[in-house]
XYZ file of C-alpha atoms in Angstrom:
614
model
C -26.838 -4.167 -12.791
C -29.039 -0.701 -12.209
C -31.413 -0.637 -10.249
C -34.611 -1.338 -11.636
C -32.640 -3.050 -14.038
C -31.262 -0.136 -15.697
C -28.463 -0.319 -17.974
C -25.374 2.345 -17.483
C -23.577 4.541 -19.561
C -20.063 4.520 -18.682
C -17.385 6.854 -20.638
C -13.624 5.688 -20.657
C -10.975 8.024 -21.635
C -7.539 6.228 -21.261
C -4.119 7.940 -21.859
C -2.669 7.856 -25.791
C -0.321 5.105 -25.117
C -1.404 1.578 -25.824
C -0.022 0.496 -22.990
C -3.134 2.758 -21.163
C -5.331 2.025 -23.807
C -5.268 -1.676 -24.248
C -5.753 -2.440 -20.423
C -8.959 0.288 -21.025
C -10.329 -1.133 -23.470
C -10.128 -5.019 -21.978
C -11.835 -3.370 -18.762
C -14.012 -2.047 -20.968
C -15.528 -5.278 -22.914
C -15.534 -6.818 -19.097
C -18.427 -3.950 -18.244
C -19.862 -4.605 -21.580
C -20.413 -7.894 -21.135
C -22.687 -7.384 -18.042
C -24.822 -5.062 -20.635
C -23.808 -1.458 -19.755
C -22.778 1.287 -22.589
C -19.077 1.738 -22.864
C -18.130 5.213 -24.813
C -14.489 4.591 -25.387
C -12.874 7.837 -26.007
C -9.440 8.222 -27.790
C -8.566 10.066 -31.377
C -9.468 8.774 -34.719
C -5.553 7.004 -35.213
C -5.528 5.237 -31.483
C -8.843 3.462 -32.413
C -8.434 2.567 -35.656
C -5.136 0.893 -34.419
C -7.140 -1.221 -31.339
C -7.529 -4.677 -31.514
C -10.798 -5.816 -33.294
C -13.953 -6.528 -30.833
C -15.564 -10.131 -30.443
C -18.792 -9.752 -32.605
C -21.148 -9.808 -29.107
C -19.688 -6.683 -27.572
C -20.127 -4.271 -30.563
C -23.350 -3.357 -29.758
C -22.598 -2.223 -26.166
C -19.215 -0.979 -26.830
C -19.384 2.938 -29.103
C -15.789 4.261 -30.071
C -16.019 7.613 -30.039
C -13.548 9.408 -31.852
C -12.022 13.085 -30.973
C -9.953 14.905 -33.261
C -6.585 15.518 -32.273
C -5.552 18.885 -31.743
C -2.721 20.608 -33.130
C 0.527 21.126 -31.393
C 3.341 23.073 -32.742
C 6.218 21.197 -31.952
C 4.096 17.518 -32.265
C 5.124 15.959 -35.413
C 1.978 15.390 -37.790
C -0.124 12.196 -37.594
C 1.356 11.485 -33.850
C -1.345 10.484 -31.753
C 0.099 8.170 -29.305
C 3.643 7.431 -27.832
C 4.331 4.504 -30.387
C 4.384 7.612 -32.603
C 7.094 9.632 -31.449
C 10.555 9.771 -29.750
C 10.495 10.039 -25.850
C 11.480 13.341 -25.518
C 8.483 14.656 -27.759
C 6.142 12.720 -25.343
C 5.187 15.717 -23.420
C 3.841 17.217 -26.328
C 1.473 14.232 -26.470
C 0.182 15.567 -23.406
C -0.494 19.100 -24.051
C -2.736 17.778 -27.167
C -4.494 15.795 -24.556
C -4.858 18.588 -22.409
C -6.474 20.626 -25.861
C -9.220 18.219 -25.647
C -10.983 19.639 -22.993
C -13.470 21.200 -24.968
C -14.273 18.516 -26.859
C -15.017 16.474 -23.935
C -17.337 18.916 -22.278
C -19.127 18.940 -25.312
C -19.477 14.986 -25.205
C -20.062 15.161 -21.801
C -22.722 17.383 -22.093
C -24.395 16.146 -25.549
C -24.198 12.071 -23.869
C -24.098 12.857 -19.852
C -22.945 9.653 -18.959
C -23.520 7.427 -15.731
C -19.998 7.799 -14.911
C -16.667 8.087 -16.476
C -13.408 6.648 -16.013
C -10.179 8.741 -16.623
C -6.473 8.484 -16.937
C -3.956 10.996 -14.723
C -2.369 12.599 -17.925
C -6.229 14.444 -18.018
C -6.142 15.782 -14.356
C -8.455 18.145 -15.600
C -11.377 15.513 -16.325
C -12.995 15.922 -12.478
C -13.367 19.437 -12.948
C -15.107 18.851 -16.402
C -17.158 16.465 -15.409
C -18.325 17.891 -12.172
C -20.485 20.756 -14.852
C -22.917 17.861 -15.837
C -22.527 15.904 -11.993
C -20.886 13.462 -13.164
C -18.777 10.546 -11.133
C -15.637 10.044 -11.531
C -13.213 7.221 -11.317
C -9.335 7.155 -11.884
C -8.048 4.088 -13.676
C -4.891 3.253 -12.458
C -2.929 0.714 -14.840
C -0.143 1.251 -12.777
C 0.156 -1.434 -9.704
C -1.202 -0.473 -6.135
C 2.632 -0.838 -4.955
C 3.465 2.421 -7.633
C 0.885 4.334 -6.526
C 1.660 3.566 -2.884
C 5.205 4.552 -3.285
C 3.832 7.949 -5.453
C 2.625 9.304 -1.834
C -0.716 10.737 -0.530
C -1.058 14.339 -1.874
C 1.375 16.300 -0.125
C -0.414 19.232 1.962
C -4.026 17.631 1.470
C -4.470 16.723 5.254
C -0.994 15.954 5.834
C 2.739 17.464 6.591
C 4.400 15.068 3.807
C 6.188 17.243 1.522
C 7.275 16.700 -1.734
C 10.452 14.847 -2.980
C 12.932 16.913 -4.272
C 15.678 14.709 -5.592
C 16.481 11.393 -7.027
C 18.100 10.133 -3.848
C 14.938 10.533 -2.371
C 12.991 8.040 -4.445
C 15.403 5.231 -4.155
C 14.576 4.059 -0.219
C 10.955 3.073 0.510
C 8.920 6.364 1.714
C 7.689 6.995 5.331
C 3.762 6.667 4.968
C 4.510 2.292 3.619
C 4.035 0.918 7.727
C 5.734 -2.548 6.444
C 9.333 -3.474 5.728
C 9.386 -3.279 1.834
C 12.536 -3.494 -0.706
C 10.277 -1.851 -3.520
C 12.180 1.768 -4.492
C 13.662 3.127 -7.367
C 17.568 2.774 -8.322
C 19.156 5.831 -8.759
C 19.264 5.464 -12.685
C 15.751 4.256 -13.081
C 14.688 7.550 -11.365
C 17.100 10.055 -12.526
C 15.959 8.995 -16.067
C 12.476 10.054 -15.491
C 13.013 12.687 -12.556
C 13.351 15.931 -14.793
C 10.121 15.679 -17.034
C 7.810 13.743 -14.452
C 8.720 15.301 -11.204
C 9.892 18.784 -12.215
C 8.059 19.812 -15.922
C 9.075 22.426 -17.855
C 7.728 26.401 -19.148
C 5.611 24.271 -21.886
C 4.158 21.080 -19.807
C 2.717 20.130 -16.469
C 4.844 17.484 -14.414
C 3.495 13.779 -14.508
C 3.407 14.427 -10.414
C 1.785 17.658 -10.567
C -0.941 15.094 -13.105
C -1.176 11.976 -10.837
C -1.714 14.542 -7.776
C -4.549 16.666 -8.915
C -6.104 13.085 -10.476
C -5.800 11.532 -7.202
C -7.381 14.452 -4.780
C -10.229 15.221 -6.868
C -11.339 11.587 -8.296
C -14.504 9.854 -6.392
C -13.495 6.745 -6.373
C -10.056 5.085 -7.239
C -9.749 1.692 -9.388
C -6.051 -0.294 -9.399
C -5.297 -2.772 -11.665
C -4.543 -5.223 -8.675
C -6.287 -7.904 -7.134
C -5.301 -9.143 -2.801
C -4.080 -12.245 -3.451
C -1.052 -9.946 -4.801
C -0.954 -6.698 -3.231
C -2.919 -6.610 0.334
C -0.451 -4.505 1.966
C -0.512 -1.816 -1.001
C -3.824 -1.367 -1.568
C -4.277 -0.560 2.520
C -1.809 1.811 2.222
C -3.673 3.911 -0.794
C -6.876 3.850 1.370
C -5.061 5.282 4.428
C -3.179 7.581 2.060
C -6.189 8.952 0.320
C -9.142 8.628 2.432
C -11.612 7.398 -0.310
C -12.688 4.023 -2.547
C -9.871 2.068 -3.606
C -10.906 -1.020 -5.942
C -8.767 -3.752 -7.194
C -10.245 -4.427 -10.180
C -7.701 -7.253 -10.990
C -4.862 -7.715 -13.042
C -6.726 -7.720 -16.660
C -4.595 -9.963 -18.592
C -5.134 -9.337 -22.359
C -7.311 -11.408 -24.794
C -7.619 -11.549 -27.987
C -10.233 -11.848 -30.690
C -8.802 -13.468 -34.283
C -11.069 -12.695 -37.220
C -9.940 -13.222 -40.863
C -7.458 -9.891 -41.209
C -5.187 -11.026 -38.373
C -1.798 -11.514 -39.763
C -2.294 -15.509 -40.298
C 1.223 -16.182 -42.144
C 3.268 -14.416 -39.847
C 2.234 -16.382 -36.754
C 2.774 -19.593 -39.082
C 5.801 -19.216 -39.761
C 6.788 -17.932 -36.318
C 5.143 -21.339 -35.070
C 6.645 -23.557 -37.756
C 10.309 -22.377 -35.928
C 9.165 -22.715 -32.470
C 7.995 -26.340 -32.905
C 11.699 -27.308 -34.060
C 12.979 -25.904 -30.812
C 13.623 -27.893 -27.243
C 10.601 -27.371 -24.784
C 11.132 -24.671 -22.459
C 14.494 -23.376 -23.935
C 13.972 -20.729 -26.051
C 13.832 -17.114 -24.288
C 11.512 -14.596 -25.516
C 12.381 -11.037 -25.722
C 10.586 -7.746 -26.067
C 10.546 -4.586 -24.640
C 7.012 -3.325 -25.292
C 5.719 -0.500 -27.444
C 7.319 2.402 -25.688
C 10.852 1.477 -24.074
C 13.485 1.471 -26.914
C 17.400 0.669 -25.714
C 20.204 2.762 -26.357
C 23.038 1.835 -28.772
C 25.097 0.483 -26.036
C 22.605 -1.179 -24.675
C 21.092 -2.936 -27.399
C 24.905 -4.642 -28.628
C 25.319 -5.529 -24.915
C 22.196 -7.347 -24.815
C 22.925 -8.952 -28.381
C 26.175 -10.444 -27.448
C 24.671 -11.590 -23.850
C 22.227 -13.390 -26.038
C 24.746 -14.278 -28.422
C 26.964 -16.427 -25.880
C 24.376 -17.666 -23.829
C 23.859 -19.790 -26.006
C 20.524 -19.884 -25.597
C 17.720 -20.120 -28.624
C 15.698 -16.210 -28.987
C 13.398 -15.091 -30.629
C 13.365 -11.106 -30.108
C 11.051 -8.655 -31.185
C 13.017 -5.560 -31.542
C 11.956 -1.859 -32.393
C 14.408 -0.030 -34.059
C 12.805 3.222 -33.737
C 10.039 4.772 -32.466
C 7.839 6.585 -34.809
C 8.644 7.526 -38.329
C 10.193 10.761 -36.512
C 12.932 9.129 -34.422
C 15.608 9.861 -36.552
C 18.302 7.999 -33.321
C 18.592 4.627 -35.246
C 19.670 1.637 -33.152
C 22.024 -1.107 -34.884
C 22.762 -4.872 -33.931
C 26.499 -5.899 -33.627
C 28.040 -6.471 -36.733
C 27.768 -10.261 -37.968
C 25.152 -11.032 -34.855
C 22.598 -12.267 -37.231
C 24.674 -14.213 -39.646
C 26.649 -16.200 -36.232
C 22.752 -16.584 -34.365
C 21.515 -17.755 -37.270
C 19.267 -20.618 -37.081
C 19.553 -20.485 -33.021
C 17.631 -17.020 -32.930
C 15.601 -14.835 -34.657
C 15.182 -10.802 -34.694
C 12.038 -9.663 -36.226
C 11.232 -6.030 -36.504
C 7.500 -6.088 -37.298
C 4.290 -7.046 -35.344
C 4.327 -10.354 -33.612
C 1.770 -12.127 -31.544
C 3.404 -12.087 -28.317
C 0.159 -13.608 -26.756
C 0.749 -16.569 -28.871
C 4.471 -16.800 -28.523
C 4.592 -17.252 -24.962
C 1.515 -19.783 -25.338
C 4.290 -21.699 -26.993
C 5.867 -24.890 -24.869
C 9.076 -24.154 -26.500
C 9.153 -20.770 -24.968
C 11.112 -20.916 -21.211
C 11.305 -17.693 -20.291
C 10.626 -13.992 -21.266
C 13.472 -10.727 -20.955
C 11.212 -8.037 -20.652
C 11.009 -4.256 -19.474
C 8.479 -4.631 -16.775
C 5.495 -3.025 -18.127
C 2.574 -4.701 -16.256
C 0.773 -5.971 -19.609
C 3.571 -7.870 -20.812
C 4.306 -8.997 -16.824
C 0.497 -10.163 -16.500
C 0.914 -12.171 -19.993
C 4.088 -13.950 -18.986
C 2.540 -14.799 -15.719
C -0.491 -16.033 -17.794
C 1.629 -18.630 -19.453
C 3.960 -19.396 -16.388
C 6.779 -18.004 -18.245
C 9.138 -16.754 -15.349
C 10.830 -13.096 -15.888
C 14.133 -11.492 -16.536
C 13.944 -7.165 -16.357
C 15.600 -4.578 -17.717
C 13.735 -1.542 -16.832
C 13.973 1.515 -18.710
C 11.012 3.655 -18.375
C 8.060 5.356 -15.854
C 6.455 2.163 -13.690
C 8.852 -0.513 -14.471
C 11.641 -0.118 -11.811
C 9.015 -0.476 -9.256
C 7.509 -3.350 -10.829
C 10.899 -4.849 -11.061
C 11.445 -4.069 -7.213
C 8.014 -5.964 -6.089
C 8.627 -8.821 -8.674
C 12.217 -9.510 -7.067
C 10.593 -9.606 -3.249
C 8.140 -11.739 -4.434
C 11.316 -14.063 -5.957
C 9.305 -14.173 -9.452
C 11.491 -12.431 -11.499
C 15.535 -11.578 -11.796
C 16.968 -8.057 -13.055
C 19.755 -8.122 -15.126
C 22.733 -6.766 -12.467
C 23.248 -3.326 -13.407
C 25.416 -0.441 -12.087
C 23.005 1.888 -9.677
C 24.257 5.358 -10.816
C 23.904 5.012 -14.640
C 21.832 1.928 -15.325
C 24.929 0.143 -17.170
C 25.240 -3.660 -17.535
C 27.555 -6.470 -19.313
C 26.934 -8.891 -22.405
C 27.794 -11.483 -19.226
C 25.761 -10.453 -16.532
C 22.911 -10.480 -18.973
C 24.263 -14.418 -20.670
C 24.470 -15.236 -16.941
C 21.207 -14.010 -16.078
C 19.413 -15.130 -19.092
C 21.007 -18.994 -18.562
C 20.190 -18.206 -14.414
C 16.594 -18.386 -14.576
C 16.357 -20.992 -17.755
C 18.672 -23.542 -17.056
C 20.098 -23.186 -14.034
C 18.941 -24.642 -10.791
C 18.900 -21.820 -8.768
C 16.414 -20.842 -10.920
C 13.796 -23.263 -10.305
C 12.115 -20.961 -7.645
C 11.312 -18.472 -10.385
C 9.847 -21.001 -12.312
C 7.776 -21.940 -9.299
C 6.649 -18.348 -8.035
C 5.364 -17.376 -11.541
C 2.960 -20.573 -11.487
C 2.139 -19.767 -7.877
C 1.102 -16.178 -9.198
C -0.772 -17.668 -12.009
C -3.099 -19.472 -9.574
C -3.541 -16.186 -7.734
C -3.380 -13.074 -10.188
C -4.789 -14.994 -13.102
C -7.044 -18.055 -12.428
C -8.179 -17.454 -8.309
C -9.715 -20.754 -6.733
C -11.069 -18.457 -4.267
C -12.564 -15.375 -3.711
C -10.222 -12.220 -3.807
C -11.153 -10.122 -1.443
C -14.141 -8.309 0.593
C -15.830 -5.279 0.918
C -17.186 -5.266 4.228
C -19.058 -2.995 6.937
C -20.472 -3.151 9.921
C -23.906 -1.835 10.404
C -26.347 -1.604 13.709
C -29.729 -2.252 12.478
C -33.116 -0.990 13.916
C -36.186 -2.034 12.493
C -35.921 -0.867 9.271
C -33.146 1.600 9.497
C -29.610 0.985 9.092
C -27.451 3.436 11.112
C -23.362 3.269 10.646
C -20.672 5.127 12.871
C -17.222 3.637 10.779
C -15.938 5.061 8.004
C -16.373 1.324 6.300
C -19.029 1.353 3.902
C -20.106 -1.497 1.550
C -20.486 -0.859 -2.196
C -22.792 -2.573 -3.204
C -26.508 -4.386 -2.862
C -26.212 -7.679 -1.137
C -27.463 -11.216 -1.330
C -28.499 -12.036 2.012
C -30.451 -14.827 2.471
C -31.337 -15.694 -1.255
C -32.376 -11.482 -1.577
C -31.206 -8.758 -1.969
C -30.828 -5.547 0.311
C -30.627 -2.138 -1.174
C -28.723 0.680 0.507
C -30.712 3.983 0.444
C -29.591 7.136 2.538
C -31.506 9.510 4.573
C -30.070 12.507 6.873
C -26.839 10.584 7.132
C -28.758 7.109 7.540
C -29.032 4.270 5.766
C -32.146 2.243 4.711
C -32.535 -1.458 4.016
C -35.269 -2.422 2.080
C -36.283 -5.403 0.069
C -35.885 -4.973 -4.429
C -36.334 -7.337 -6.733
C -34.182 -10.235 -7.516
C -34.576 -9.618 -10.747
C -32.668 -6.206 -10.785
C -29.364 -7.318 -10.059
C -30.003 -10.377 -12.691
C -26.152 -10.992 -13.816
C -24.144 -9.763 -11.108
C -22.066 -12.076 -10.901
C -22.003 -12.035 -6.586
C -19.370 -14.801 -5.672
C -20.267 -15.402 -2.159
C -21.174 -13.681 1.140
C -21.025 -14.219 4.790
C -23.792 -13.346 6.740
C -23.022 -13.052 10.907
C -25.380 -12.090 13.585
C -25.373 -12.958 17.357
C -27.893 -15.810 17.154
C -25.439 -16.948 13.757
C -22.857 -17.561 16.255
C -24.605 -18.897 19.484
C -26.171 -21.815 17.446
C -22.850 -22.270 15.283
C -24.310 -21.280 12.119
C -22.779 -20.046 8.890
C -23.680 -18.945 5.688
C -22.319 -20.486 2.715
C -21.505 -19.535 -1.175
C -24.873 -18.930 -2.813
C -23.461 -20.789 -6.218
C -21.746 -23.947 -4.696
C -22.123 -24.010 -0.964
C -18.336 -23.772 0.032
C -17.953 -22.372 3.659
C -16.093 -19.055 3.089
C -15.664 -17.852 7.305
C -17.238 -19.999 10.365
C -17.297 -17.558 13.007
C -18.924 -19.755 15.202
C -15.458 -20.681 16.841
C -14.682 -16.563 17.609
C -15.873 -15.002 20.445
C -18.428 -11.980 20.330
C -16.590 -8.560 20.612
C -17.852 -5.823 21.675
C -19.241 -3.896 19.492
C -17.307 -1.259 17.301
C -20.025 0.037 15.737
C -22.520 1.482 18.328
C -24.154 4.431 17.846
C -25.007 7.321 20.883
C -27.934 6.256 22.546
C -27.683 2.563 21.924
C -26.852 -0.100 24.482
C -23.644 -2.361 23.970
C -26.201 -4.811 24.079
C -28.908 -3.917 21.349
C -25.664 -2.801 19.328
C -24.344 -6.395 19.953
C -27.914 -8.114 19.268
C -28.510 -6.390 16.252
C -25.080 -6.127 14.677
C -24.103 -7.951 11.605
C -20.805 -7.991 9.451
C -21.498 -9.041 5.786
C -18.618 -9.623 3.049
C -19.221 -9.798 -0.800
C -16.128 -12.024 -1.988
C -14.675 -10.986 -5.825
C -12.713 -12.873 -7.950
C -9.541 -10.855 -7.983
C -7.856 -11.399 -11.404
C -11.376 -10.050 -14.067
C -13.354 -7.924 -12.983
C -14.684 -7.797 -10.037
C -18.481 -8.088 -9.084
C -18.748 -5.324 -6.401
C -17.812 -3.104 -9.806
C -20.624 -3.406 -11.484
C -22.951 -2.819 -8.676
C -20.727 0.460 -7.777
C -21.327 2.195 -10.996
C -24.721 1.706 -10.177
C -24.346 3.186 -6.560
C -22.622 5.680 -7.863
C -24.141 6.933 -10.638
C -26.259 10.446 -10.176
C -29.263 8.521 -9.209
C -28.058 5.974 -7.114
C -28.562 6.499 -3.539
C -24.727 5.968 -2.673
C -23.872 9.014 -4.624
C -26.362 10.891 -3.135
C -25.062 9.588 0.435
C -21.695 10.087 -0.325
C -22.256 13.425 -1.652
C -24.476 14.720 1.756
C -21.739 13.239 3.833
C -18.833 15.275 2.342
C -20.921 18.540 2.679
C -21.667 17.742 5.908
C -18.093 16.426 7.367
C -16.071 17.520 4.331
C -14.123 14.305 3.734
C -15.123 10.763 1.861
C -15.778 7.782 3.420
C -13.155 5.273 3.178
C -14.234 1.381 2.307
C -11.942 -1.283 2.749
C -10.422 -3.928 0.506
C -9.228 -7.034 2.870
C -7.969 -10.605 1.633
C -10.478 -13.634 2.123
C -8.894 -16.401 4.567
């Protein structure tokens, strides 16, 4: 909560793609429901097309609705990437970027607390910095992609940029661990022309995700520790400023009385009839749409398999594709009864609820990954698009998933390797240990039984006055004791005092450790202020010396008056630390203010650090 027990206004403009917009919007109602203002920006089409919000969030959550602006070669009505083939995508984008004005204007008509921002609208920073307002990119791409993307090349570095496809199939030279997660040569070439290059009309996706990542304040992953530790290091060495896992947002859903009832019934009415854990789901998300070849190879594979489907299958994207795809002659009439193909909406949240459902052939968008996890449905890939080779790469080191064998150079596979693949992870016994990762990764990523991660510092304390000499600082006020400490700056130093309890009333704070030299000589440890559950006992570690002393100190007042305090977050919703960092952050929190003195004064951000709990 504010301090003072202010509520925020925080603006969210995602990308138009609902696979941007729906993990938005579901980080979104997670805000709201701690009692800030949400202003959720998109055009008039994209909102009207979001799923409906539970009745207690409306009040807290404002849609605000831009109109689109006119592109010449954007076909009419197209307002998000469901709308249009994939090569007219980049006209998506230079609409986007024709909202600028618009967004000044709400900007400077609402002047929000802080506002969180996609990398298709690089330009938001610049905007926003007019009114001094914070900024925060929302990455729904994992920590690993954004690792592999690269620190800015030139910002305070020699890295250079890639230059060709080969280059973006071997794990880069910043990642300090051994790592199999790279591109394949298809996966990359397919996207290397329009994301790394651009064109006369449109800005490269690189040339986006660069600018977004040098001139954001803070950075926000949809990751959580328990998952990515290595990763999320990485972007904080890379980038030099605050990296938050804000965890792994899986969807939820709110049913009122115009949900599509009947389909789902009859969808269920099948599934019941079918053998538990046999049937294998399949859907390639709102975006990725196979090629002809593709699609009868992956028919027949399910064909002789002989496994039961059920396969949600988009023919087309957009009333504008005019590249219709076609199942195999016959394919329905010999599946029939074993599988179904349905070309409309269907509840895939539901579906892979369902204890008939065994497994899930999917493209290896995150969303769809997260859900599968959700349900412990393990994973077969076939990438086609942007992220999901690299989320295919990390799911296959972490064993939870197995990709369809494909050639490297042009992406091709067989109706066998995909019957073989599909029967691999479903039946098979070599198999089991995908079955068992995903419900390993649904105690982690989805459900955590302990806290995620920390946000820690170390400070040297006298009387009153906090003064720090790391680059590590904490985001957030602190329980300590049963109260709460308040960060305030002052001439590059940092204040504790006292505030109310009652101003961070909400926050959900999961547990702290609290260290100090007497702590350890008498064996003492703090313990979760909800439950009591020892988090750390440092009382076995010897005292080290002291990392944090400032000039003019003694090692021994440093050591005497040094403490090292942790706020654990639950790494799969939201976590805690976020709320209290939008208040921080914010124009008239005292962080900003410190953060913003410290860059004039050394011209670089502070860096805090993300670590897993033991």
């Amino acid at each position: 909560m504010a301090e003072n027990g202010k509520k925020l206004h925080i603006a969210v403009f995602p990308w138009l793609a609902f696979g941007h917009m729906i993990p938005y919007l579901e980080l979104s109602k997670l805000i709201a429901q701690k009692g800030h203002k949400i202003s959720f920006i998109s055009t008039a089409k994209n909102i009207d097309r979001l799923p409906k919000l539970p009745p207690n969030l409306v009040p807290f959550l404002n849609f605000v609705k831009l109109p689109m602006p006119h592109v010449e070669k954007l076909p009419e009505n197209a307002e998000a990437t469901i709308d249009v083939p994939y090569e007219q995508v980049k006209y998506l984008k230079i609409a986007q970027d024709g909202l600028q004005e618009s967004m000044a204007k709400f900007l400077e008509d609402s002047v929000p607390d802080f506002i969180l921002f996609d990398f298709t609208s690089y330009w938001i920073p610049s905007v926003a910095k007019t009114f001094n307002i914070p900024t925060a990119y929302f990455s729904i791409f994992i920590a690993a992609f954004l690792g592999f993307a690269g620190p800015v090349p030139g910002l305070n570095n020699d890295y250079e940029i890639r230059k060709t496809p080969e280059e973006y199939t071997v794990p880069p030279k910043w990642v300090p661990f051994e790592t199999t997660v790279s591109w394949k040569l298809f996966e990359v070439s397919r996207i290397f022309e329009a994301s790394m290059e651009g064109d006369e009309e449109n800005v490269s996706d690189i040339f986006r995700l660069y600018k977004t990542l040098e001139y954001c304040d803070v950075l926000l992953v949809r990751s959580c520790s328990e998952f990515e530790p290595q990763w999320l290091k990485v972007l904080e060495d890379i980038h030099g400023k605050p990296v938050f896992p804000v965890g792994q947002l899986p969807t939820t859903s709110y049913e009122d009385n115009t949900m599509k009832i009947d389909t789902w019934r009859e969808i269920k009415i099948w599934l019941d009839k079918q053998e538990k854990g046999k049937v294998i789901y399949v859907a390639f998300g709102s975006e990725a749409k196979p090629s002809q070849n593709e699609l009868t190879e992956i028919s027949l594979g399910l064909e002789i398999s002989g496994l039961p489907f059920f396969w949600v299958l988009r023919i087309k994207r957009g009333e504008y594709d005019d590249e219709l795809i076609q199942l195999p002659e016959g394919f329905e009439d010999r599946t029939k009864g074993r599988g179904i193909v349905c070309t409309s909406w269907a509840p895939q949240l539901k579906i892979l609820s369902h204890e008939s459902v065994g497994g899930f052939l999917t493209h290896s968008g995150w969303s769809s990954v997260v859900e599968a996890i959700q349900f412990e449905k393990p994973l077969v890939l076939l990438t086609f698009l942007a992220d999901q080779g690299i989320n295919a790469r990390l799911l296959e080191e972490k064993n939870m998933a197995y990709s369809v064998p494909r050639d490297d150079r042009d992406g091709s596979f067989t109706h066998h390797s995909m019957a073989e693949s599909l029967r691999l992870v479903l039946v098979e016994e070599e198999g089991e240990i995908y079955k068992e990762k995903v419900k390993e990764g649904k105690k982690n990523l989805c459900y955590p039984k302990r806290p995620a991660c920390w946000q820690r510092v170390k400070f040297v304390i006298f009387g009153s006055q906090v003064r720090f000499s790391t680059r590590r600082i904490s985001s957030s006020g602190i329980y300590i004791c049963g109260k709460v400490w308040a960060l305030k700056s002052r001439a590059g130093m940092l204040q504790c005092e006292f505030v109310p309890r009652q101003a961070f009333e909400g926050v959900n704070l999961v547990a702290l450790i609290r260290w100090t030299q007497a702590d350890t000589d008498h064996g003492c440890t703090s313990r979760d202020l909800a439950g009591g559950e020892v988090l750390k006992d440092r009382s076995h570690h010897s005292q080290e010396p002291s990392t944090s002393t400032c000039a003019g100190t003694s090692d021994m007042e440093a050591q005497n008056s040094e403490m090292e305090i942790g706020l654990a977050v639950g790494g799969a919703f939201l976590s805690s630390a976020l709320n209290v960092l939008f208040d921080r952050l914010a124009p008239q929190g005292e962080l900003f203010k410190m953060f913003q003195t410290a860059k004039q004064e050394t011209g670089r951000h502070y860096a805090w650090s993300s670590d897993c709990a033991k």
